[in-house]
PDB file of C-alpha atoms in Angstrom:
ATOM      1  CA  UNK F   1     -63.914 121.434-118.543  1.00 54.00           C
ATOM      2  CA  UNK F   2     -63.447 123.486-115.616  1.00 58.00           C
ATOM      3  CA  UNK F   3     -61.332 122.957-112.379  1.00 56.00           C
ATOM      4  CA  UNK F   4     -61.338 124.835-108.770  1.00 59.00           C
ATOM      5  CA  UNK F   5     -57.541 124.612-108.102  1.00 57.00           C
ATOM      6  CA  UNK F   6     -55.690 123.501-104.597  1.00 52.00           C
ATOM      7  CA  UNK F   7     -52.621 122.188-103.261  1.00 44.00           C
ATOM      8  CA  UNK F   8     -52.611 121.156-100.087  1.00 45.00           C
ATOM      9  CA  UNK F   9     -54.212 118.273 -98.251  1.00 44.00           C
ATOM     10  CA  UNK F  10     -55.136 117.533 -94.774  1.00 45.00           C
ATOM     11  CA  UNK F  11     -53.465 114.984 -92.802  1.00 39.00           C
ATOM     12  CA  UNK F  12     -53.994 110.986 -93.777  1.00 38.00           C
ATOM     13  CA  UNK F  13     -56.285 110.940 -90.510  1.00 35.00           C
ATOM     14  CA  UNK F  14     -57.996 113.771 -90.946  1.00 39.00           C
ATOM     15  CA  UNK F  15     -59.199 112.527 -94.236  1.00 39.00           C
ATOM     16  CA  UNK F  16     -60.976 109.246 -92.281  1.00 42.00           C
ATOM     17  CA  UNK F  17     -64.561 110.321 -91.326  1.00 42.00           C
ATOM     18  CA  UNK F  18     -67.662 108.467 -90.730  1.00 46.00           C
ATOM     19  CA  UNK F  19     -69.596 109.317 -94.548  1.00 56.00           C
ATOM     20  CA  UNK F  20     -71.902 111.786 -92.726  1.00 84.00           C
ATOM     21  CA  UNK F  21     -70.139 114.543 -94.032  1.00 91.00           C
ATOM     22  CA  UNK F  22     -69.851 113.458 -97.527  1.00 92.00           C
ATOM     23  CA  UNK F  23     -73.593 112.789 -97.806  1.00 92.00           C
ATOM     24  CA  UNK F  24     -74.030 116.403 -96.185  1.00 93.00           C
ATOM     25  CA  UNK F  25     -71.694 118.248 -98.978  1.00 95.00           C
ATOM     26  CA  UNK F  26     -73.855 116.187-101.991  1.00 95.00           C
ATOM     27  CA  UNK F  27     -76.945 117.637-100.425  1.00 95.00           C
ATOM     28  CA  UNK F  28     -75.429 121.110-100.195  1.00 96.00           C
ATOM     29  CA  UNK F  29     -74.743 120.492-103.967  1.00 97.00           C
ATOM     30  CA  UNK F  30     -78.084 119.198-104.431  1.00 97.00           C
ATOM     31  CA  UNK F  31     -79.550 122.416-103.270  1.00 97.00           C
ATOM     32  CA  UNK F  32     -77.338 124.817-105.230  1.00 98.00           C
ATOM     33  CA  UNK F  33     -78.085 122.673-107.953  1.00 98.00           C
ATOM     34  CA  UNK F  34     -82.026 123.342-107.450  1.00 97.00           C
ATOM     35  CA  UNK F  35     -81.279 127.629-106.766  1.00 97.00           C
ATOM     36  CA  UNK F  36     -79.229 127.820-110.151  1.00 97.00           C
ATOM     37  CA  UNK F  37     -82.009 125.780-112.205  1.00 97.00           C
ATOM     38  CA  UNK F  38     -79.155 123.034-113.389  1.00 97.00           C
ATOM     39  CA  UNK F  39     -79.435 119.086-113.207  1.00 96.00           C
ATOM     40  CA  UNK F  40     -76.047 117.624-112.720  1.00 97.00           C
ATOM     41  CA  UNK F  41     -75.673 113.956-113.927  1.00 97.00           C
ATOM     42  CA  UNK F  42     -73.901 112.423-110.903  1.00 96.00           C
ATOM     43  CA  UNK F  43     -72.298 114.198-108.017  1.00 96.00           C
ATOM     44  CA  UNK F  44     -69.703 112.714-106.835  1.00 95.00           C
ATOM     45  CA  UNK F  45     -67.256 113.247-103.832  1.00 95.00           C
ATOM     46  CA  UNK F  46     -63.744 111.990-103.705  1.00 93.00           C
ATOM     47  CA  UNK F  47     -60.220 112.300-103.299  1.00 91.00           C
ATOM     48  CA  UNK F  48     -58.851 114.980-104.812  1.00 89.00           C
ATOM     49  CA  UNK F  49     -54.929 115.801-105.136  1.00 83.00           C
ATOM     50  CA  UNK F  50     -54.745 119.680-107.011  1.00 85.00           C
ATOM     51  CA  UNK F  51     -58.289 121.023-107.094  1.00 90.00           C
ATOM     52  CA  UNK F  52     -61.382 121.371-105.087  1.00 93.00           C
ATOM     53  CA  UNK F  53     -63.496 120.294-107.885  1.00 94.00           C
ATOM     54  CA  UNK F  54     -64.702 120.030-111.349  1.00 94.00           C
ATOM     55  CA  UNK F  55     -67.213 119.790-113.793  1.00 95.00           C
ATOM     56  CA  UNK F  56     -67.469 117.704-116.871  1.00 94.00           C
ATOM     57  CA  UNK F  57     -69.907 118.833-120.419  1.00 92.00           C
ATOM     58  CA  UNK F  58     -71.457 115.625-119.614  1.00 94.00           C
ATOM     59  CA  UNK F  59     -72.979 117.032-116.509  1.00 94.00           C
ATOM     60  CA  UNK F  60     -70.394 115.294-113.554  1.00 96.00           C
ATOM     61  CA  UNK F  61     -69.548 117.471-111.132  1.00 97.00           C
ATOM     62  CA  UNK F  62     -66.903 116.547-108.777  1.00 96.00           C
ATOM     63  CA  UNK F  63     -66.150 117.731-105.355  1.00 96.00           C
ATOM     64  CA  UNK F  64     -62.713 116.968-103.315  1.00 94.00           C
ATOM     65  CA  UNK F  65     -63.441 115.094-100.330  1.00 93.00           C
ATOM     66  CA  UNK F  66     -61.141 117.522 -98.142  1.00 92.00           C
ATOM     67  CA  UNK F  67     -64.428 120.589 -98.704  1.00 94.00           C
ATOM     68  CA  UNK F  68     -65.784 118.374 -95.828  1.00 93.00           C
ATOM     69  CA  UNK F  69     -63.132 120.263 -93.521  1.00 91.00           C
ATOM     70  CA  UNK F  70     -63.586 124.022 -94.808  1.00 92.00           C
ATOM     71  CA  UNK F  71     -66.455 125.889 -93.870  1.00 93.00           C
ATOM     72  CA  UNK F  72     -69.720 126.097 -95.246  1.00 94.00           C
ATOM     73  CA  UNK F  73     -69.164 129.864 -97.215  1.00 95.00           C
ATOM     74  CA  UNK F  74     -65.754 128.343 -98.551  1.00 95.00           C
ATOM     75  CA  UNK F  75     -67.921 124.517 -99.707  1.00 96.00           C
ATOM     76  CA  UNK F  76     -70.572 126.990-101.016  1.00 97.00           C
ATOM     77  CA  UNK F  77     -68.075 129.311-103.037  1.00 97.00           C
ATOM     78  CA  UNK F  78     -66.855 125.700-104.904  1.00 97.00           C
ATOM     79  CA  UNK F  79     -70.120 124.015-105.509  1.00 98.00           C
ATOM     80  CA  UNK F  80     -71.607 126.934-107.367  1.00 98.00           C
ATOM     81  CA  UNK F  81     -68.367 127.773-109.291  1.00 97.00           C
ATOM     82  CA  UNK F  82     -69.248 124.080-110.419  1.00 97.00           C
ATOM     83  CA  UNK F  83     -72.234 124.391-110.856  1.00 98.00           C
ATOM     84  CA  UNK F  84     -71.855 127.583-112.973  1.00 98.00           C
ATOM     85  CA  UNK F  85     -69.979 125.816-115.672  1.00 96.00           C
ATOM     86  CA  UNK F  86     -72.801 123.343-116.298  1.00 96.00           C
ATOM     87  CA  UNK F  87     -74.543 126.521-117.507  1.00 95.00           C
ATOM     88  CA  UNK F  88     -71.779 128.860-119.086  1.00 96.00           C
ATOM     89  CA  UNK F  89     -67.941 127.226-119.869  1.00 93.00           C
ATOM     90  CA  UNK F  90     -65.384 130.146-119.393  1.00 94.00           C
ATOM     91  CA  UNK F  91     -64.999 132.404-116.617  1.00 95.00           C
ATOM     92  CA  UNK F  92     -66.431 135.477-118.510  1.00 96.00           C
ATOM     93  CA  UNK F  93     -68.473 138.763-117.144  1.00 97.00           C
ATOM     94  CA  UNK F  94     -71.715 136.970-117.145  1.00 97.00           C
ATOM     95  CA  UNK F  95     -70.214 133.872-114.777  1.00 97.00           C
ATOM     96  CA  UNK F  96     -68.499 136.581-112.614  1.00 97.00           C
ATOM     97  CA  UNK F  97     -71.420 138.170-112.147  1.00 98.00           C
ATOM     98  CA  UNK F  98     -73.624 135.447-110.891  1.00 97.00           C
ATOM     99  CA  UNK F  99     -70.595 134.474-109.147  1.00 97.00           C
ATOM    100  CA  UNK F 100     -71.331 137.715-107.455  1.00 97.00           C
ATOM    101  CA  UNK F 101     -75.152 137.535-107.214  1.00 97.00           C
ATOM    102  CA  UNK F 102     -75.030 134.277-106.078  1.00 98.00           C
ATOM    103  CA  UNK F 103     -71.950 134.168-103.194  1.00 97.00           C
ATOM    104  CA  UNK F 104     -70.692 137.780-102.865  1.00 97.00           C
ATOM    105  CA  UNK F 105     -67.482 137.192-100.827  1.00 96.00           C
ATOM    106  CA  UNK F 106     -66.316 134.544-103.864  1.00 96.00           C
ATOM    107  CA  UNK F 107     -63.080 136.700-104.721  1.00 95.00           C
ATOM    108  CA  UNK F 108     -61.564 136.602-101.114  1.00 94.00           C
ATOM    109  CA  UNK F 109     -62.513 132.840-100.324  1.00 94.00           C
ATOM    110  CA  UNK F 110     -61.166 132.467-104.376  1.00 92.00           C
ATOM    111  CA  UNK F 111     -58.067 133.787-102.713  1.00 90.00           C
ATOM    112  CA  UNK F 112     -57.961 131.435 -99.599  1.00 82.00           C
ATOM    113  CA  UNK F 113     -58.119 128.090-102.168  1.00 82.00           C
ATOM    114  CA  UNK F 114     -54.455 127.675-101.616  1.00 75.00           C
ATOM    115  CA  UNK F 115     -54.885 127.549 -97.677  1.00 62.00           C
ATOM    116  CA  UNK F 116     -54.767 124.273 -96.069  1.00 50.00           C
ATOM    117  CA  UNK F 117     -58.212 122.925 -94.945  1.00 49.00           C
ATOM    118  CA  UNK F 118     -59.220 124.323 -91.849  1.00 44.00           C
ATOM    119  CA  UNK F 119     -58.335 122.139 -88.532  1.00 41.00           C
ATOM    120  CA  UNK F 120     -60.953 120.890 -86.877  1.00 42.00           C
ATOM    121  CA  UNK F 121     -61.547 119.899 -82.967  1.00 42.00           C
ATOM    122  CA  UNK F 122     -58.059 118.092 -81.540  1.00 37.00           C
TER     123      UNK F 122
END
């Protein structure tokens, strides 16, 4: 149905983390999911080569496991893109718009979904 495009992924290591921060992004989902009055089947998490995540008619939403690694605005701008298409299937004026209402800076982080995750502590 609908996809949240990127390109790049972080380093193999990078990608290695404890779970914590997986179970943190489904809850963030979880709690869009609540705000915009949709019930997503399944939420999952996982490795994701072009996109940042998707959404399927039958209610799966998938996230890229690399969102772990971008900040919370940027994890917020995908889930409720996601989330949006449960409710309306294009990208029309009424999606933009609650785009909008819902995270205002969408069009610049739309623009930084090419950029490589950010790096985190060394």
């Amino acid at each position: 149905m609908a996809t949240t495009n990127h390109k790049r992924r972080p380093p193999q290591s990078r990608r290695q983390g404890s779970g914590y921060p997986v179970q943190d992004l489904r809850k963030r989902a979880l709690a869009w999911a609540v705000k915009l009055r949709v019930n997503p089947r399944v939420i999952r998490v996982q490795d994701m080569r072009h996109k940042w995540g998707s959404c399927t008619s039958q209610g799966t939403v998938t996230l890229a496991h690399d969102l772990v690694y971008r900040s919370d605005k940027f994890q917020d701008y995908v889930i409720v893109h996601e989330l949006l298409h449960m409710r309306y299937a294009n990208h029309g004026r009424v999606f933009k718009a609650l785009m909008s209402a819902y995270v205002p800076t969408w069009r610049r982080l739309e623009a930084d979904a090419d950029s490589p995750p950010a790096k985190t502590g060394s």
